[in-house]
Backbone as a ProteinNet text record, in pm:
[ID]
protein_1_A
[PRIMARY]
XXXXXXXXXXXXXXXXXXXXXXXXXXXXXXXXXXXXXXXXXXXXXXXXXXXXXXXXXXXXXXXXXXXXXXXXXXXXXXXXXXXXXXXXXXXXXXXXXXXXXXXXXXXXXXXXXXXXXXXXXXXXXXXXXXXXXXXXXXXXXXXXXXXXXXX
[TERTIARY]
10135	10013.1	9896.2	9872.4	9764.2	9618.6	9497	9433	9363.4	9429.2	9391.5	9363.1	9488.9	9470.3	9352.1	9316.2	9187.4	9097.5	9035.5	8964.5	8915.9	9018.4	9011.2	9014.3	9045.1	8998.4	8851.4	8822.5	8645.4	8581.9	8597.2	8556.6	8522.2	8614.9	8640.8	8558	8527.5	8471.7	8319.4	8293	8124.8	8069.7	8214.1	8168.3	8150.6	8197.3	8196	8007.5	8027	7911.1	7813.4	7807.4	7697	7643.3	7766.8	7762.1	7675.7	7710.3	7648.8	7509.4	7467.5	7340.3	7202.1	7269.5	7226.8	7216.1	7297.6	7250.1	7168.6	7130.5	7026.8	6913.3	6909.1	6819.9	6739.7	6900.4	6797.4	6760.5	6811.8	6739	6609.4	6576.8	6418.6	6324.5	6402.6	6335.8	6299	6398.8	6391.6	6267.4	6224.6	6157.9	6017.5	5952.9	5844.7	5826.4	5948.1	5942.7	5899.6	5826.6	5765.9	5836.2	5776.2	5874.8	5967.3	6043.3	6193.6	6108.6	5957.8	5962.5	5962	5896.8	5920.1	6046	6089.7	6265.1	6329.1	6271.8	6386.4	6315.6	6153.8	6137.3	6176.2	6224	6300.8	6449.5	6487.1	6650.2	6623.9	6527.7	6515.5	6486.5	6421.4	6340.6	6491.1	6582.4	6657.9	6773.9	6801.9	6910	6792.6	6673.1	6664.1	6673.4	6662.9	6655.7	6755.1	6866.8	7027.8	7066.2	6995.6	6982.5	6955.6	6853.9	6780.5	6902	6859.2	7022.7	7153.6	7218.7	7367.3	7308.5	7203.5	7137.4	7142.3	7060	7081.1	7208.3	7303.1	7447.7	7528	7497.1	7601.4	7526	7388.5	7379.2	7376.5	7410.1	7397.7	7569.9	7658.7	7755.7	7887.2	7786.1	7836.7	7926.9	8059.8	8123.1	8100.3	8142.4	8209.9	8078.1	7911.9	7805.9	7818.9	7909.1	7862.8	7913	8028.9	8108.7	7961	7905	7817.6	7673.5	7644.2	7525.2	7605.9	7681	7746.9	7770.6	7782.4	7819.6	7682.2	7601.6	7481.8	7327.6	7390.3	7350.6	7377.1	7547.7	7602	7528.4	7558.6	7512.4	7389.7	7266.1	7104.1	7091	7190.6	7125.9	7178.2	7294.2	7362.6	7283.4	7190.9	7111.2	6984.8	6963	6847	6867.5	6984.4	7014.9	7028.7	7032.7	7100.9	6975.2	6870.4	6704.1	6642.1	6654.9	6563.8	6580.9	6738	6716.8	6739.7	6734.9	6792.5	6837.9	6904	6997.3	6851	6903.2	6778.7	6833.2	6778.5	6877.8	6994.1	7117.6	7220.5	7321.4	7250.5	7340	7324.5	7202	7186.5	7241.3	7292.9	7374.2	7487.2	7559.5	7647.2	7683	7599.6	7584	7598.3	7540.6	7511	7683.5	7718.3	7868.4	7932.6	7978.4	8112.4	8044.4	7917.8	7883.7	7907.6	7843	7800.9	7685.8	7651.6	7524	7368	7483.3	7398.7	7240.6	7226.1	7054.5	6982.3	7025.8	6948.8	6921.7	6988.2	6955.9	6866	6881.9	6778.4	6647.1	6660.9	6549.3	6433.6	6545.8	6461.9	6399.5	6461.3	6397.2	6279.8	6259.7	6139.7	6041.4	6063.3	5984.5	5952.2	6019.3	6009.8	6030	6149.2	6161.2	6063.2	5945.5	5864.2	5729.4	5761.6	5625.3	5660.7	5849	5886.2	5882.4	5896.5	5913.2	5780.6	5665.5	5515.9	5518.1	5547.2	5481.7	5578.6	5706.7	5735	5692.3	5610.2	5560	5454.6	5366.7	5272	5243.2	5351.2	5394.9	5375.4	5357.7	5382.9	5474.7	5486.1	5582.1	5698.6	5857	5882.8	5973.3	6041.1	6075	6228.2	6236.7	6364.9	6469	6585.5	6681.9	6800	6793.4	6883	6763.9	6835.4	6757.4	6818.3	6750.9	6758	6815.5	6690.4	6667.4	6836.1	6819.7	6961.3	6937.8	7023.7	6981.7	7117.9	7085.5	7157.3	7287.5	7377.4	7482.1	7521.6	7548.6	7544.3	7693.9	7677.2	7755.8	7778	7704.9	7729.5	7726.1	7620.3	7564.3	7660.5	7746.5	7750.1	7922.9	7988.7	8095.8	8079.8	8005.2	7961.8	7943.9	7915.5	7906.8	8034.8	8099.9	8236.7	8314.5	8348.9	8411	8331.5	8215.9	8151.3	8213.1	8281.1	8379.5	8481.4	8549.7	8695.8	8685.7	8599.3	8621.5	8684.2
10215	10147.3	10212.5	10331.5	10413.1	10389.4	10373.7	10370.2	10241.7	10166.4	10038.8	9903.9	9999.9	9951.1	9993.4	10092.8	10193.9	10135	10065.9	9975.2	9853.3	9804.7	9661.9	9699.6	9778	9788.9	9815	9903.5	9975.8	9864.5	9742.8	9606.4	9505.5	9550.9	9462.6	9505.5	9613.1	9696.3	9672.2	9688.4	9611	9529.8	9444.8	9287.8	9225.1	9288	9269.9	9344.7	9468.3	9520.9	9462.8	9399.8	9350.9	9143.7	9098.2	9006.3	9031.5	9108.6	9162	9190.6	9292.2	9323	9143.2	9123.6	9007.6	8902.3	8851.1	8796.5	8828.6	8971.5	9003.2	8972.8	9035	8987	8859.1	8754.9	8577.9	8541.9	8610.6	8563.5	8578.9	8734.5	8829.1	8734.5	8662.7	8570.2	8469.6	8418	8224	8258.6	8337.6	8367.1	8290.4	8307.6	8268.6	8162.2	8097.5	7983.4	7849	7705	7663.8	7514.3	7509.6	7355.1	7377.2	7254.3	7313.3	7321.3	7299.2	7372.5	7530.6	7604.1	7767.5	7787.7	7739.2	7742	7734.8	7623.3	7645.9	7722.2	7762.4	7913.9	8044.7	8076.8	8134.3	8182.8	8064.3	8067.3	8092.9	8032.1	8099.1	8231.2	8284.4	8418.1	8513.7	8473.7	8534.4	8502.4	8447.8	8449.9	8534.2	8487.9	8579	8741	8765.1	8918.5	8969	8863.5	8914.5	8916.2	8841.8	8854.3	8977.2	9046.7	9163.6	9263	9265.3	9385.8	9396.6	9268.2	9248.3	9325.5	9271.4	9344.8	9516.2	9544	9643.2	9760.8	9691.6	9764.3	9704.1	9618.8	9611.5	9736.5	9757.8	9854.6	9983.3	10019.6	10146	10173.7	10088.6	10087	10107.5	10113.1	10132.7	9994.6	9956.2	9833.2	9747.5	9874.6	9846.6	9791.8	9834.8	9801.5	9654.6	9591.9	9449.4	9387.9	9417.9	9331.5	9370.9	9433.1	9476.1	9358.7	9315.3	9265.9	9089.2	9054	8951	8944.6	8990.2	9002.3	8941.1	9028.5	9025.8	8879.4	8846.7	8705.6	8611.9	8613.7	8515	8536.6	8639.7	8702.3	8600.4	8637.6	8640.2	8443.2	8354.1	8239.2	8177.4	8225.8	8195	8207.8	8303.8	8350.7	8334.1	8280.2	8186.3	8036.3	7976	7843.8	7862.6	7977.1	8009.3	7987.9	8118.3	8108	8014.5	7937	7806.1	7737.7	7666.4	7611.5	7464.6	7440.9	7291.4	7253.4	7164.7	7121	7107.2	7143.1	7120.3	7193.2	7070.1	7062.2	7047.8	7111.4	7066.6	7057.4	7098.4	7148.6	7006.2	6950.6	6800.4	6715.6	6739.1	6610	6627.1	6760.4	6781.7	6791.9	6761.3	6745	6584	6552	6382.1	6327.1	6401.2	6360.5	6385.9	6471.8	6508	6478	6440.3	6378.5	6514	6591.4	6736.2	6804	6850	6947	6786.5	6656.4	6517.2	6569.2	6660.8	6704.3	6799.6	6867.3	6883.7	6846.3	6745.5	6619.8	6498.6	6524.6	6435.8	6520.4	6660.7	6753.4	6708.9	6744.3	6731.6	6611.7	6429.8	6343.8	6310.8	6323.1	6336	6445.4	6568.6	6629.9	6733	6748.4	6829.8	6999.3	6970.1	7095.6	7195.8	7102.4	7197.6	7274.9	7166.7	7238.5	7336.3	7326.5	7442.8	7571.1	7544.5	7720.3	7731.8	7650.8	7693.9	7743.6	7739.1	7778.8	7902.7	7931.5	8044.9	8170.1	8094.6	8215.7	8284.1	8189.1	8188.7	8262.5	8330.7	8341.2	8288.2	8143.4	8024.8	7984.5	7950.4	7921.4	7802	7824.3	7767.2	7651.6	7545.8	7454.7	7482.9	7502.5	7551.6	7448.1	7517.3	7417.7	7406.8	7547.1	7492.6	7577.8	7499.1	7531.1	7659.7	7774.8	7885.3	7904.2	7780.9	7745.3	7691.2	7753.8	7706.6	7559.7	7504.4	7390.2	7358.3	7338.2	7320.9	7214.9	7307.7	7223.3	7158.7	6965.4	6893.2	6935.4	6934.2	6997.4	7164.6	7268.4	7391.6	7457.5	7415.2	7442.6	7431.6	7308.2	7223.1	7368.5	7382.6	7469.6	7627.6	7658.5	7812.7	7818	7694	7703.3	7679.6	7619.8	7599.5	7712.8	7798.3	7894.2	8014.4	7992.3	8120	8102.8	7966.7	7933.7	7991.4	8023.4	8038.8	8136.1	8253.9	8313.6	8330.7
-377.1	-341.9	-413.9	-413.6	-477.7	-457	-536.5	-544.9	-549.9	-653.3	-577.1	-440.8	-363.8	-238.4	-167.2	-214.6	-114.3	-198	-283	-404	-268.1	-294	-211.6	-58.3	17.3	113.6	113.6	42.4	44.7	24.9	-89.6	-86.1	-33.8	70.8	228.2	308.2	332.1	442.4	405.7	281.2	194.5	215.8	157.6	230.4	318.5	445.6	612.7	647.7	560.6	607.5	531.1	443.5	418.4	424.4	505	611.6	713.7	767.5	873	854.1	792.7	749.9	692	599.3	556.3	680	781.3	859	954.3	1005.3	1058	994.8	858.1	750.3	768.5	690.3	740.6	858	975.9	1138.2	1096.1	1068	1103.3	1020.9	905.7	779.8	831.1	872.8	948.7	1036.3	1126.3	1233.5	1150	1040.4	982.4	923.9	916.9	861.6	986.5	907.7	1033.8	950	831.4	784.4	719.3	636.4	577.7	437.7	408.8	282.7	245.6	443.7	391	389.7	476.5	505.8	353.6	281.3	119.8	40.9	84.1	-21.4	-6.4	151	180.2	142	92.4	43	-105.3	-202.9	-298.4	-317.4	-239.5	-201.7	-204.4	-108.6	-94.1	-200.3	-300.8	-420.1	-553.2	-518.9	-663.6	-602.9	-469.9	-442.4	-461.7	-454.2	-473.1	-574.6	-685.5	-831.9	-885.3	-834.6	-863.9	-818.3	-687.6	-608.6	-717.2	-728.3	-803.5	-926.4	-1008.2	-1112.4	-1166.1	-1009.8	-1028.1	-973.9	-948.1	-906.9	-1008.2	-1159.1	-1221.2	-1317.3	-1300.4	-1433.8	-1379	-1261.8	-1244.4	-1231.1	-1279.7	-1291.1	-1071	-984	-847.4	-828.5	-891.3	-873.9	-755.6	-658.5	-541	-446	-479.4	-395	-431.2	-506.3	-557.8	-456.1	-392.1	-223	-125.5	-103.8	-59.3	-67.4	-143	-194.2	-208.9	-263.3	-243.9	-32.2	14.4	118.5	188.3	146.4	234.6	182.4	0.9	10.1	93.2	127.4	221.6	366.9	391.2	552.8	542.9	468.3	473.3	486.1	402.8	402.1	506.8	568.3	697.7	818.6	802	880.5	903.8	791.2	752.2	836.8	806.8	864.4	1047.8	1052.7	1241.9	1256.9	1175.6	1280.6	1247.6	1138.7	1148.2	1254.4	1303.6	1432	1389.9	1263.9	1232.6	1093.9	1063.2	1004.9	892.3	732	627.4	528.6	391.8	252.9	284.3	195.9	205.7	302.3	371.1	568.2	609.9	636.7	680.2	624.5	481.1	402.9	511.7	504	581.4	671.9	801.9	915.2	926.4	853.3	872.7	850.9	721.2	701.1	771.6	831.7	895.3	1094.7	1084.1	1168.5	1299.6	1253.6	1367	1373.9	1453.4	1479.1	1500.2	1554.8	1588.7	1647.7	1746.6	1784	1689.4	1594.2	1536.7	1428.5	1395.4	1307.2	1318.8	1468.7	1537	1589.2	1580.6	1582.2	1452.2	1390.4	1214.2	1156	1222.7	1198.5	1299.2	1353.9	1490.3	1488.4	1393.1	1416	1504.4	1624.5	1730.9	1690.6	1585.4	1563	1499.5	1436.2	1372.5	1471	1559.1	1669.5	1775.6	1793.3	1850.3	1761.4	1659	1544.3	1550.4	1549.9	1551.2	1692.3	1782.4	1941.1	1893.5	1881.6	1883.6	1773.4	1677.1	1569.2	1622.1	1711.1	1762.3	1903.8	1922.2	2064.9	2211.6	2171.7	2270	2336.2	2452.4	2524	2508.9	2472.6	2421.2	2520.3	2503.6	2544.7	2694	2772.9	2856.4	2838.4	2774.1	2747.3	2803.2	2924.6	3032.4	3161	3254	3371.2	3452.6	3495.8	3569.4	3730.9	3778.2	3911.8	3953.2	4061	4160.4	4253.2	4256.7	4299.1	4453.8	4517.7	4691.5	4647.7	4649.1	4664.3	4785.6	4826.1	4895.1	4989.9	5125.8	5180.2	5172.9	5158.2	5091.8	5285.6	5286.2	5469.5	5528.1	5559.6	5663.7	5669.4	5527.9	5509	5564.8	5550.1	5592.3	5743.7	5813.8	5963.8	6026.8	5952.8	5998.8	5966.6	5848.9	5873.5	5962.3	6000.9	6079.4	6234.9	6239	6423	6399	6331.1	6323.4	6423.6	6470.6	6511.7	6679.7
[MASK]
+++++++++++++++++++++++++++++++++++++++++++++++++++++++++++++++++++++++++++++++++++++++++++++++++++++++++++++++++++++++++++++++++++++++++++++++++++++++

């Protein structure tokens, strides 16, 4: 096995870690974006940086930082698409096709979605999309008095 196996493992381990990293990355990114035009200067923002990075790990000759930086392009635009919050550019072709992610497709033609990323840049209060409050289950009473006779 030798050395090459420990090659491609270290590769692996790069590329996981810099998945990882990179999608923290595009969350903290998406957070500022308010229409899908910062949203796609964003994604450019983030391939020429990976341009630069890959750049500079092919000339400093570090092979192996390249799983690393490949890793963390993917991570960053993945992460970009999570914190935006809706389907935009080529995600929406693809949403529309395979006919998934239907509300925030319907976020993005209505508009809603852009005044929720503004209240939250803004630190405005944002929309509750499930409810907290406990609500009386019908008959819940009437059960608890009856096992309190058994006695």
């Amino acid at each position: 096995m030798g050395d090459g196996f420990a090659v491609i493992i270290g590769a692996i381990v790069m590329l996981v870690g810099g998945i990882w990293v990179g999608y923290g990355l595009g969350e903290r990114l998406a957070q500022d974006c308010i229409s899908t035009k910062d949203y796609g200067k964003r994604n450019v923002q983030v391939v020429l940086g990976g341009i630069v990075a890959s750049s500079f790990v092919w000339a400093t000759g570090w092979v192996l930082l390249a799983a690393f930086v490949i890793g963390a392009i993917a991570g960053a635009l993945v992460g970009l698409k999570f914190g935006f919050g809706e389907s935009a550019g080529p995600w929406k072709g693809f949403d529309k096709a395979f006919r998934v992610n239907r509300d925030q497709v319907a976020t993005a033609e209505s508009g809603r979605g852009e005044e929720r990323r503004r209240r939250r840049k803004e630190g405005g209060p944002e929309p509750e999309l499930m409810s907290t409050m406990t609500t009386p289950v019908p008959g819940a009473d009437a059960k608890k008095k009856d096992e309190g006779n058994d006695r």
